[in-house]
Amino acid sequence: MTVPPAGTPVPAPALGLEPNPAFGGRPGPLLLVIADGVGIAPPGPSNAVTEASTPTLDALLASPLSTSLLAHGPAVGLPSDDDMGNSEVGHNALGAGRVFAQGAKLVNHALASGALYATDVWRTAIEHGREHTLHFLGLHSDGNVHSHNDHLYQMLERAAEDGVTRARVHVLLDGRDVPARSALDYLAQTEQVLQKINEHGAARSVDFRIASGGGRMTITMDRYGADWPMVQRGYECHTHGVGRPFTSAAEAVETMYAESDLGDQYLASFVIVDDAGVPVGTMHDGDAVVLYNFRGDRAIEISQAYEDPDFSRFDRDAVAPHPQVFFCGMLQYDGDALVPKHYLVNPPVIERTISEYLCAEGVRSFAISETQKYGHVTYFWNGNRSGYIDPSLETYVEIPSDNVPFDTTPAMKVREITDRTIELLRSGEFRFGRLNFPSGDMVGHTGHLHATIEAMEVIDECMARLIAVVDALGGILVYTADHGNADIMFTETDGVRVPKTSHTLNPVPFVVHDAAWHGEYRIARPDGAGLANVAATLLELLGFRPPAGYEPAVIAF
């Protein structure tokens, strides 16, 4: 992901912080380490976090400045306690210092109130659908991290009521936020919904069906520019019918299950064909395409592929001419780049992030991760804002990720992130830095226990190095996570282990490591404290009072 050219700094003159009279900060830098996907769960054979040899992390968690924070459900702006946290909402909360209603909650309200159907965007999509074909594209599950099938079903039913007679669904198989091989259950539910719609509209020759699909980590849902060929495969599959042909999505999944032990997320692209072998759902001029994912990071690139008139990441005309379709997203996934131009639900407006305040105070900072999580400590952290807030005060560093299965390289780029972070800390230029170690989440999503254990051990090794440098510089290190994942790697029923590739509902660690600490402050975790309480804590440790409206700090003086 390339940071767009920076414009005028965002912080308004009115933004300002008062000094903390009880604590002026340490002379050295404050470093925030976000161990992505590392939650807190009871020890056991399925917990890669506790199964790993992690003496450094163990010592941190045993310190008097250690507690836990909520990272799921209402604590991060999601509808209920049954909703697992994710990196988007987690980093939004970490950077904003407050809880904002997030994607799923916003969409639920827009659908329940009917506000979504009252938008000009929905009406335009319907007009195109009445004359041509209405396509729905998105992650096909109820994981509620990127999408929810209930949203798809409600829109399909409403489209039929609004006069659309031909609709096609392009399914991205999950197996990541839900069980690894659960696609057939979701497909059966969707086929039942489509059958009911078709039967109810038989007099009007209503024809709604699944047209194409593939695993979310194989096609379409790339992020941060890590793998544009993945987006191209998805674009050509959904648009031009390029993929392995099958008579139904269930047949496609059953066949690929029999051929390998791959989970849903890694299955190849497929297209549904008629009796003559012709794809049933290619896209043409005048069609409408609704991307029903509500989370932004893995929706931006495919949105650009459909709507950007100057798109050049791959040749959209390589298979057939790029069709002129009306494209819209569930939300606007990038408010700065205005991607997509048309969307059904207004995204959360997140302002007064901690970065805006620090820039207003002239505090120099850095943010670093590898490509897979780079946008988490920049874009999501800054309230879904692309680019720098103030390029004269901020440095963003992206370590390129490798395009390989992450269980084959459990260390990912954790050591490289650490090396570069140490350089930044030792430069003496920065008072605050934040980094994301991606491997607890990315390797955890593969469902491979031993690889995730190895990933945790590399994180521990690198944490020891960072602590030593921060101590030598007279600074403070804060350790936390954005959600759980590696803490439950499998479930077991009747002695049969089933890999768990999704996030967990568990809390995450929060630890302050301060070698100069002599009781000046203590952990004072407010009731229901979650990730949104971190920003105020960081400001307190930097010697500032948190601004009005921020969730209270996790420490007290």
Coordinates of C-alpha atoms in Angstrom, one line a residue:
M1 CA 0.0 0.0 0.0
T2 CA 1.5 3.3 -1.1
V3 CA 0.7 6.4 1.0
P4 CA -1.0 8.9 -1.3
P5 CA 0.6 12.3 -1.7
A6 CA 0.0 14.3 1.4
G7 CA -1.9 17.6 1.3
T8 CA -2.6 20.2 3.9
P9 CA -2.1 18.8 7.4
V10 CA -5.4 17.7 9.0
P11 CA -5.1 19.0 12.6
A12 CA -7.2 22.1 13.1
P13 CA -5.7 24.9 15.3
A14 CA -8.4 24.2 17.9
L15 CA -6.9 20.8 18.6
G16 CA -4.7 20.9 21.7
L17 CA -3.8 18.9 24.8
E18 CA -3.0 20.0 28.3
P19 CA 0.0 18.7 30.1
N20 CA -0.4 16.0 32.6
P21 CA 0.5 17.6 36.0
A22 CA 1.1 14.2 37.6
F23 CA 3.4 12.7 35.0
G24 CA 5.5 14.4 32.3
G25 CA 6.5 11.3 30.5
R26 CA 9.9 9.6 30.3
P27 CA 12.9 11.0 28.4
G28 CA 12.9 8.2 25.9
P29 CA 10.3 7.2 23.3
L30 CA 6.9 5.5 23.9
L31 CA 6.5 2.4 21.7
L32 CA 3.1 0.7 21.2
V33 CA 3.4 -3.0 20.1
I34 CA 0.2 -4.5 18.7
A35 CA 0.4 -8.3 18.5
D36 CA -2.3 -8.9 15.9
G37 CA -4.6 -11.8 16.8
V38 CA -3.0 -12.6 20.2
G39 CA -5.9 -13.0 22.7
I40 CA -6.0 -14.3 26.3
A41 CA -7.5 -17.8 26.8
P42 CA -7.0 -20.6 29.4
P43 CA -3.9 -22.7 28.7
G44 CA -4.5 -25.8 26.8
P45 CA -3.4 -27.8 23.7
S46 CA -5.4 -25.5 21.3
N47 CA -3.9 -22.3 22.7
A48 CA -0.8 -21.5 20.5
V49 CA -0.1 -18.5 22.7
T50 CA 0.4 -20.5 25.9
E51 CA 1.8 -23.6 24.1
A52 CA 4.7 -21.5 22.8
S53 CA 7.8 -20.8 24.8
T54 CA 7.5 -17.1 25.4
P55 CA 9.5 -16.1 28.5
T56 CA 9.4 -12.4 27.6
L57 CA 5.7 -12.2 27.1
D58 CA 5.1 -14.3 30.2
A59 CA 7.1 -11.8 32.3
L60 CA 5.1 -8.9 30.8
L61 CA 1.8 -10.5 31.6
A62 CA 2.9 -11.3 35.2
S63 CA 4.0 -7.7 35.9
P64 CA 1.9 -5.3 38.2
L65 CA 1.2 -3.1 35.2
S66 CA -0.7 -5.8 33.3
T67 CA -4.4 -6.2 32.7
S68 CA -6.8 -7.3 29.9
L69 CA -9.1 -5.3 27.6
L70 CA -12.3 -6.2 25.7
A71 CA -11.8 -6.4 21.9
H72 CA -15.1 -7.6 20.6
G73 CA -18.8 -6.7 20.4
P74 CA -20.1 -3.4 21.7
A75 CA -16.6 -2.6 23.1
V76 CA -15.5 -2.0 19.6
G77 CA -18.7 -0.8 18.1
L78 CA -20.2 -4.1 16.9
P79 CA -23.8 -5.1 17.5
S80 CA -23.6 -7.7 20.2
D81 CA -21.2 -9.7 22.4
D82 CA -21.5 -12.6 20.0
D83 CA -19.6 -10.5 17.4
M84 CA -15.9 -11.2 17.3
G85 CA -13.6 -8.3 17.0
N86 CA -11.4 -7.7 13.9
S87 CA -8.5 -5.6 12.9
E88 CA -10.5 -2.8 11.3
V89 CA -12.7 -2.0 14.3
G90 CA -9.8 -2.8 16.7
H91 CA -7.4 -0.3 15.2
N92 CA -10.2 2.2 14.8
A93 CA -10.8 2.0 18.5
L94 CA -7.1 2.1 19.4
G95 CA -6.5 5.2 17.3
A96 CA -9.7 7.0 18.0
G97 CA -9.9 6.7 21.8
R98 CA -13.7 6.2 21.5
V99 CA -16.2 3.6 20.3
F100 CA -17.9 4.3 17.0
A101 CA -20.8 2.3 15.5
Q102 CA -19.1 0.1 13.0
G103 CA -19.9 -1.6 9.7
A104 CA -22.2 -4.4 10.7
K105 CA -24.1 -2.2 13.2
L106 CA -24.5 0.6 10.6
V107 CA -25.8 -1.7 7.9
N108 CA -28.2 -3.5 10.3
H109 CA -29.8 -0.2 11.1
A110 CA -29.9 1.0 7.5
L111 CA -31.7 -2.2 6.5
A112 CA -34.0 -2.4 9.5
S113 CA -35.1 1.2 9.0
G114 CA -35.3 1.0 5.3
A115 CA -32.9 3.9 4.9
L116 CA -30.7 1.9 2.6
Y117 CA -33.5 1.4 0.1
A118 CA -34.4 5.1 0.1
T119 CA -31.0 6.1 -1.2
D120 CA -30.4 7.3 -4.8
V121 CA -27.7 4.6 -5.1
W122 CA -30.1 1.8 -4.4
R123 CA -32.7 3.2 -6.7
T124 CA -30.1 3.6 -9.5
A125 CA -28.9 0.0 -9.0
I126 CA -32.5 -1.2 -9.2
E127 CA -33.1 0.8 -12.4
H128 CA -30.1 -0.9 -14.0
G129 CA -31.2 -4.3 -12.6
R130 CA -34.7 -3.9 -14.1
E131 CA -33.3 -3.3 -17.6
H132 CA -30.3 -5.6 -17.4
T133 CA -28.8 -7.7 -14.6
L134 CA -28.2 -6.9 -10.9
H135 CA -25.1 -8.6 -9.5
F136 CA -24.2 -9.0 -5.8
L137 CA -20.6 -9.7 -4.9
G138 CA -19.2 -10.4 -1.5
L139 CA -17.9 -12.6 1.2
H140 CA -20.4 -15.5 1.6
S141 CA -20.8 -16.2 5.3
D142 CA -22.2 -14.9 8.6
G143 CA -18.8 -14.1 10.1
N144 CA -19.9 -10.5 10.5
V145 CA -16.3 -9.3 10.0
H146 CA -16.4 -8.3 6.3
S147 CA -20.1 -9.1 5.5
H148 CA -23.1 -11.0 6.7
N149 CA -25.3 -13.2 4.5
D150 CA -28.4 -11.8 6.1
H151 CA -27.6 -8.5 4.5
L152 CA -27.4 -10.2 1.1
Y153 CA -30.7 -12.1 1.6
Q154 CA -32.5 -8.9 2.6
M155 CA -31.2 -7.1 -0.5
L156 CA -32.0 -10.0 -2.8
E157 CA -35.6 -10.1 -1.6
R158 CA -36.0 -6.3 -1.8
A159 CA -34.6 -6.3 -5.3
A160 CA -37.2 -8.8 -6.4
E161 CA -39.9 -6.7 -4.8
D162 CA -38.6 -3.6 -6.6
G163 CA -39.0 -5.3 -9.9
V164 CA -35.6 -6.9 -10.7
T165 CA -36.1 -10.1 -12.6
R166 CA -32.5 -11.2 -13.2
A167 CA -29.9 -11.2 -10.4
R168 CA -26.6 -13.0 -10.0
V169 CA -24.6 -13.7 -6.8
H170 CA -20.8 -14.0 -6.9
V171 CA -19.7 -15.7 -3.7
L172 CA -16.4 -15.4 -2.0
L173 CA -16.0 -18.5 0.2
D174 CA -14.9 -17.7 3.7
G175 CA -13.4 -20.4 5.9
R176 CA -11.5 -17.8 7.8
D177 CA -14.0 -15.9 10.0
V178 CA -16.1 -19.1 10.2
P179 CA -15.2 -22.8 10.2
A180 CA -12.6 -23.8 7.6
R181 CA -15.0 -26.0 5.6
S182 CA -18.4 -24.5 6.1
A183 CA -19.1 -23.3 2.6
L184 CA -21.7 -26.0 1.7
D185 CA -23.9 -25.0 4.6
Y186 CA -23.9 -21.4 3.5
L187 CA -24.5 -22.3 -0.1
A188 CA -27.5 -24.4 0.9
Q189 CA -29.0 -21.5 2.8
T190 CA -28.5 -19.2 -0.1
E191 CA -29.9 -21.6 -2.7
Q192 CA -33.0 -21.9 -0.5
V193 CA -33.4 -18.1 -0.5
L194 CA -32.9 -17.9 -4.2
Q195 CA -35.4 -20.8 -4.9
K196 CA -38.0 -19.0 -2.8
I197 CA -37.5 -15.8 -4.6
N198 CA -37.7 -17.5 -8.0
E199 CA -40.8 -19.4 -7.1
H200 CA -42.6 -16.4 -5.7
G201 CA -41.8 -14.5 -8.9
A202 CA -42.4 -17.3 -11.4
A203 CA -45.1 -15.4 -13.1
R204 CA -42.6 -12.6 -13.9
S205 CA -39.9 -15.1 -14.9
V206 CA -37.7 -14.1 -12.0
D207 CA -34.2 -15.7 -12.4
F208 CA -31.9 -15.2 -9.4
R209 CA -28.9 -17.6 -9.1
I210 CA -25.3 -18.0 -8.1
A211 CA -22.9 -17.2 -10.9
S212 CA -19.3 -17.5 -9.8
G213 CA -17.1 -17.9 -6.7
G214 CA -13.8 -18.9 -5.1
G215 CA -11.8 -18.7 -1.9
R216 CA -11.3 -15.3 -0.4
M217 CA -7.6 -15.8 -0.2
T218 CA -7.4 -16.9 -3.8
I219 CA -9.4 -14.3 -5.6
T220 CA -10.8 -10.8 -5.3
M221 CA -10.2 -9.9 -1.7
D222 CA -6.6 -8.7 -1.7
R223 CA -5.7 -5.7 0.4
Y224 CA -2.9 -3.0 0.6
G225 CA -1.7 -3.9 -2.9
A226 CA -0.1 -7.1 -1.7
D227 CA -1.3 -9.3 -4.6
W228 CA -3.0 -7.6 -7.6
P229 CA -3.0 -10.9 -9.6
M230 CA -5.4 -12.2 -7.0
V231 CA -7.8 -9.3 -7.8
Q232 CA -7.4 -9.9 -11.5
R233 CA -8.4 -13.6 -11.1
G234 CA -11.5 -12.5 -9.2
Y235 CA -12.4 -9.7 -11.7
E236 CA -12.1 -12.0 -14.7
C237 CA -14.0 -14.8 -12.9
H238 CA -17.0 -12.6 -11.8
T239 CA -17.0 -10.3 -14.9
H240 CA -16.1 -12.6 -17.8
G241 CA -16.8 -16.1 -16.5
V242 CA -13.1 -17.2 -16.3
G243 CA -12.8 -20.2 -14.0
R244 CA -13.4 -23.9 -13.7
P245 CA -16.9 -24.7 -14.9
F246 CA -19.5 -26.4 -12.7
T247 CA -23.3 -26.8 -12.8
S248 CA -23.7 -25.5 -9.3
A249 CA -21.6 -23.9 -6.5
A250 CA -22.2 -26.9 -4.3
E251 CA -20.7 -29.2 -7.0
A252 CA -17.7 -26.9 -7.3
V253 CA -17.0 -27.0 -3.6
E254 CA -17.6 -30.8 -3.2
T255 CA -15.3 -31.5 -6.1
M256 CA -12.5 -29.3 -4.7
Y257 CA -13.0 -30.8 -1.2
A258 CA -12.4 -34.2 -2.7
E259 CA -9.3 -33.1 -4.5
S260 CA -7.4 -31.6 -1.5
D261 CA -7.6 -30.8 2.1
L262 CA -7.8 -27.1 1.5
G263 CA -10.1 -24.9 3.5
D264 CA -12.8 -22.7 1.8
Q265 CA -10.6 -19.6 1.8
Y266 CA -8.1 -21.3 -0.5
L267 CA -10.4 -22.9 -3.1
A268 CA -9.9 -21.9 -6.7
S269 CA -12.2 -19.7 -8.8
F270 CA -15.2 -21.3 -10.4
V271 CA -18.1 -20.3 -12.6
I272 CA -21.6 -21.8 -13.0
V273 CA -22.5 -22.8 -16.5
D274 CA -25.7 -23.8 -18.3
D275 CA -26.3 -27.1 -20.1
A276 CA -24.4 -25.7 -23.1
G277 CA -21.4 -24.9 -21.0
V278 CA -22.0 -21.1 -21.1
P279 CA -21.4 -19.1 -17.9
V280 CA -24.7 -18.0 -16.5
G281 CA -23.6 -14.7 -14.9
T282 CA -21.1 -12.7 -16.9
M283 CA -21.4 -8.9 -16.7
H284 CA -22.4 -6.6 -19.5
D285 CA -22.9 -2.9 -20.3
G286 CA -25.8 -1.5 -18.3
D287 CA -25.6 -4.1 -15.5
A288 CA -25.3 -3.0 -11.8
V289 CA -22.9 -4.5 -9.3
V290 CA -23.4 -4.3 -5.5
L291 CA -20.3 -5.2 -3.4
Y292 CA -22.0 -6.1 -0.1
N293 CA -18.9 -6.3 2.1
F294 CA -19.0 -3.6 4.7
R295 CA -15.4 -3.7 5.8
G296 CA -13.0 -1.6 3.7
D297 CA -9.6 -3.1 3.5
R298 CA -10.4 -6.1 1.3
A299 CA -13.0 -4.2 -0.7
I300 CA -11.0 -1.3 -2.0
E301 CA -9.0 -2.9 -4.8
I302 CA -11.9 -4.8 -6.5
S303 CA -13.9 -1.5 -6.3
Q304 CA -11.1 0.3 -8.1
A305 CA -11.0 -2.5 -10.8
Y306 CA -14.7 -1.9 -11.5
E307 CA -15.1 1.8 -11.4
D308 CA -11.8 3.6 -11.9
P309 CA -11.7 4.9 -15.5
D310 CA -7.9 5.2 -15.4
F311 CA -7.3 1.8 -13.8
S312 CA -4.0 0.3 -14.8
R313 CA -3.1 -2.4 -12.3
F314 CA -4.0 -5.1 -14.8
D315 CA -5.5 -5.2 -18.3
R316 CA -9.3 -5.3 -17.7
D317 CA -9.8 -5.9 -21.5
A318 CA -7.5 -9.0 -21.6
V319 CA -10.4 -11.5 -21.8
A320 CA -13.2 -9.2 -23.1
P321 CA -14.0 -5.5 -23.1
H322 CA -14.5 -4.1 -19.6
P323 CA -18.2 -3.6 -19.2
Q324 CA -19.7 -0.2 -18.3
V325 CA -21.6 -1.2 -15.1
F326 CA -23.1 0.9 -12.3
F327 CA -20.9 -0.1 -9.3
C328 CA -21.6 0.6 -5.7
G329 CA -20.3 -0.6 -2.3
M330 CA -22.1 -1.3 0.9
L331 CA -20.1 1.6 2.4
Q332 CA -17.5 3.9 1.1
Y333 CA -14.3 2.0 1.9
D334 CA -11.8 4.9 1.5
G335 CA -13.2 8.3 2.4
D336 CA -10.1 10.2 1.2
A337 CA -9.7 8.4 -2.2
L338 CA -13.5 8.3 -2.5
V339 CA -13.6 4.5 -3.2
P340 CA -16.2 3.6 -4.3
K341 CA -17.9 6.7 -5.6
H342 CA -21.4 5.3 -4.9
Y343 CA -22.3 3.5 -1.7
L344 CA -25.4 2.5 0.2
V345 CA -24.6 3.2 3.9
N346 CA -22.6 6.1 5.3
P347 CA -19.5 4.9 7.0
P348 CA -18.6 6.0 10.6
V349 CA -17.2 9.5 10.8
I350 CA -14.1 9.1 13.0
E351 CA -12.5 12.4 13.9
R352 CA -10.1 13.7 16.6
T353 CA -7.9 10.6 16.5
I354 CA -4.9 10.5 18.7
S355 CA -2.6 11.1 15.7
E356 CA -4.4 14.4 15.0
Y357 CA -3.8 15.5 18.6
L358 CA -0.2 14.5 18.6
C359 CA 0.5 16.2 15.3
A360 CA -1.2 19.4 16.6
E361 CA 1.2 19.2 19.6
G362 CA 4.2 18.8 17.3
V363 CA 5.0 15.2 18.4
R364 CA 7.0 13.2 15.9
S365 CA 5.8 9.6 15.5
F366 CA 6.3 6.6 13.3
A367 CA 4.1 3.7 12.2
I368 CA 5.4 0.4 10.8
S369 CA 4.2 -3.1 9.8
E370 CA 4.5 -5.3 6.8
T371 CA 2.1 -5.0 3.8
Q372 CA -0.5 -7.3 5.2
K373 CA -1.1 -5.1 8.3
Y374 CA 0.4 -1.8 7.2
G375 CA -2.9 -0.1 6.7
H376 CA -4.0 -1.2 10.2
V377 CA -1.5 1.2 11.9
T378 CA -2.0 3.9 9.3
Y379 CA -5.4 3.9 7.6
F380 CA -7.5 2.3 10.3
W381 CA -5.6 3.9 13.1
N382 CA -6.2 7.3 11.6
G383 CA -10.0 6.8 11.4
N384 CA -10.1 5.3 7.9
R385 CA -8.1 8.2 6.5
S386 CA -5.5 7.5 3.8
G387 CA -2.1 9.2 3.8
Y388 CA -0.3 11.2 6.4
I389 CA -2.0 13.6 8.8
D390 CA 1.2 15.7 8.8
P391 CA 4.1 14.5 6.7
S392 CA 6.5 16.8 8.5
L393 CA 5.9 15.0 11.8
E394 CA 5.1 11.4 10.8
T395 CA 7.0 8.5 9.1
Y396 CA 5.2 5.5 7.8
V397 CA 7.2 2.4 7.0
E398 CA 5.9 -0.6 5.0
I399 CA 7.9 -3.8 5.0
P400 CA 6.8 -5.7 1.8
S401 CA 5.0 -9.0 2.6
D402 CA 5.8 -12.3 0.8
N403 CA 3.0 -13.8 -1.3
V404 CA 3.3 -17.2 0.2
P405 CA 1.1 -19.4 2.5
F406 CA 1.7 -17.9 5.9
D407 CA 2.0 -21.2 7.7
T408 CA 5.1 -21.9 5.6
T409 CA 6.8 -18.8 6.9
P410 CA 5.5 -18.4 10.4
A411 CA 7.9 -15.5 11.2
M412 CA 6.5 -13.5 8.4
K413 CA 8.4 -10.1 8.6
V414 CA 8.4 -9.8 12.3
R415 CA 12.2 -9.7 12.6
E416 CA 12.4 -7.2 9.8
I417 CA 9.8 -5.0 11.4
T418 CA 11.8 -5.2 14.6
D419 CA 15.1 -4.3 12.9
R420 CA 13.6 -1.2 11.3
T421 CA 11.8 -0.2 14.5
I422 CA 15.0 -0.3 16.5
E423 CA 16.6 1.9 13.9
L424 CA 13.8 4.4 14.2
L425 CA 13.9 4.3 18.0
R426 CA 17.7 4.8 18.1
S427 CA 17.5 7.7 15.6
G428 CA 16.3 9.9 18.5
E429 CA 13.8 11.6 16.1
F430 CA 10.6 10.1 17.4
R431 CA 8.7 10.4 20.7
F432 CA 6.0 7.9 19.8
G433 CA 5.9 4.8 17.6
R434 CA 3.5 2.1 16.8
L435 CA 3.9 -1.3 15.1
N436 CA 1.8 -4.3 14.2
F437 CA 3.2 -7.8 14.4
P438 CA 1.0 -9.6 12.0
S439 CA 1.8 -13.3 12.5
G440 CA -0.4 -14.2 15.4
D441 CA -3.4 -13.4 13.2
M442 CA -2.2 -14.2 9.7
V443 CA -0.7 -17.6 10.6
G444 CA -3.5 -18.2 13.1
H445 CA -6.0 -17.9 10.2
T446 CA -4.4 -20.9 8.5
G447 CA -5.5 -23.2 11.3
H448 CA -2.0 -24.7 11.7
L449 CA -1.2 -25.0 15.4
H450 CA 2.5 -25.7 15.2
A451 CA 3.2 -22.9 12.7
T452 CA 1.3 -20.4 15.0
I453 CA 3.3 -21.6 18.0
E454 CA 6.4 -20.8 16.0
A455 CA 5.0 -17.4 15.1
M456 CA 4.5 -16.7 18.8
E457 CA 8.0 -17.7 19.7
V458 CA 9.4 -15.3 17.1
I459 CA 7.3 -12.5 18.5
D460 CA 8.6 -13.2 21.9
E461 CA 12.2 -13.2 20.6
C462 CA 11.6 -9.8 19.0
M463 CA 9.8 -8.4 22.0
A464 CA 12.9 -9.1 24.1
R465 CA 15.0 -7.1 21.6
L466 CA 12.5 -4.2 21.6
I467 CA 12.3 -4.0 25.4
A468 CA 16.1 -3.9 25.7
V469 CA 16.3 -1.0 23.3
V470 CA 13.4 1.0 24.9
D471 CA 15.0 0.4 28.3
A472 CA 18.4 1.7 27.1
L473 CA 16.7 4.8 25.7
G474 CA 14.8 5.5 28.9
G475 CA 11.4 5.0 27.3
I476 CA 8.2 3.0 27.8
L477 CA 6.8 0.0 25.9
V478 CA 3.1 -0.8 25.8
Y479 CA 2.0 -4.3 24.6
T480 CA -1.5 -5.1 23.5
A481 CA -3.5 -6.8 20.6
D482 CA -6.4 -5.9 18.4
H483 CA -8.4 -9.2 18.9
G484 CA -8.0 -12.8 19.6
N485 CA -7.2 -15.6 17.1
A486 CA -4.0 -17.6 18.0
D487 CA -5.5 -18.3 21.5
I488 CA -7.9 -20.9 20.1
M489 CA -6.6 -22.9 17.2
F490 CA -9.0 -25.8 17.2
T491 CA -12.2 -27.1 18.8
E492 CA -12.7 -30.7 19.7
T493 CA -15.9 -32.8 19.7
D494 CA -15.9 -36.5 20.5
G495 CA -12.1 -36.6 20.1
V496 CA -12.2 -35.0 16.6
R497 CA -10.2 -31.8 16.3
V498 CA -11.6 -29.2 13.9
P499 CA -9.2 -26.3 13.1
K500 CA -10.5 -22.9 14.1
T501 CA -9.4 -20.2 11.7
S502 CA -11.6 -17.4 12.9
H503 CA -11.1 -14.7 15.5
T504 CA -12.1 -15.4 19.1
L505 CA -14.3 -13.5 21.6
N506 CA -11.5 -13.4 24.1
P507 CA -10.0 -10.3 25.7
V508 CA -6.5 -9.2 24.8
P509 CA -3.5 -8.3 26.9
F510 CA -2.6 -4.8 27.9
V511 CA 0.8 -4.2 29.6
V512 CA 2.9 -1.2 30.3
H513 CA 6.6 -1.9 30.6
D514 CA 8.5 1.0 32.2
A515 CA 11.9 0.2 33.6
A516 CA 11.9 3.5 35.5
W517 CA 8.6 2.8 37.2
H518 CA 8.6 3.2 40.9
G519 CA 4.9 3.3 41.6
E520 CA 4.1 6.7 40.1
Y521 CA 1.0 5.2 38.5
R522 CA -1.0 2.0 38.7
I523 CA -3.4 -0.1 36.6
A524 CA -6.9 1.2 37.2
R525 CA -9.0 -0.7 34.6
P526 CA -12.4 1.0 34.3
D527 CA -15.4 -1.3 34.1
G528 CA -15.9 -2.6 30.6
A529 CA -12.5 -1.3 29.5
G530 CA -11.7 -2.1 25.9
L531 CA -9.4 -1.1 23.1
A532 CA -10.8 2.5 23.0
N533 CA -9.2 3.1 26.5
V534 CA -5.7 2.7 25.0
A535 CA -5.4 6.1 23.4
A536 CA -6.0 8.0 26.6
T537 CA -3.4 5.8 28.3
L538 CA -0.8 6.5 25.7
L539 CA -1.5 10.3 26.0
E540 CA -1.1 10.0 29.8
L541 CA 2.2 8.2 29.4
L542 CA 3.4 10.9 26.9
G543 CA 2.7 13.5 29.5
F544 CA -0.6 14.8 28.3
R545 CA -4.2 14.9 29.6
P546 CA -6.6 13.0 27.3
P547 CA -9.1 15.3 25.5
A548 CA -12.7 15.5 26.4
G549 CA -14.8 12.6 25.2
Y550 CA -12.0 10.0 25.1
E551 CA -12.5 6.8 27.0
P552 CA -10.6 6.9 30.3
A553 CA -7.1 5.7 30.6
V554 CA -6.3 2.2 32.0
I555 CA -3.8 3.8 34.5
A556 CA -4.3 6.2 37.3
F557 CA -1.8 8.5 39.2

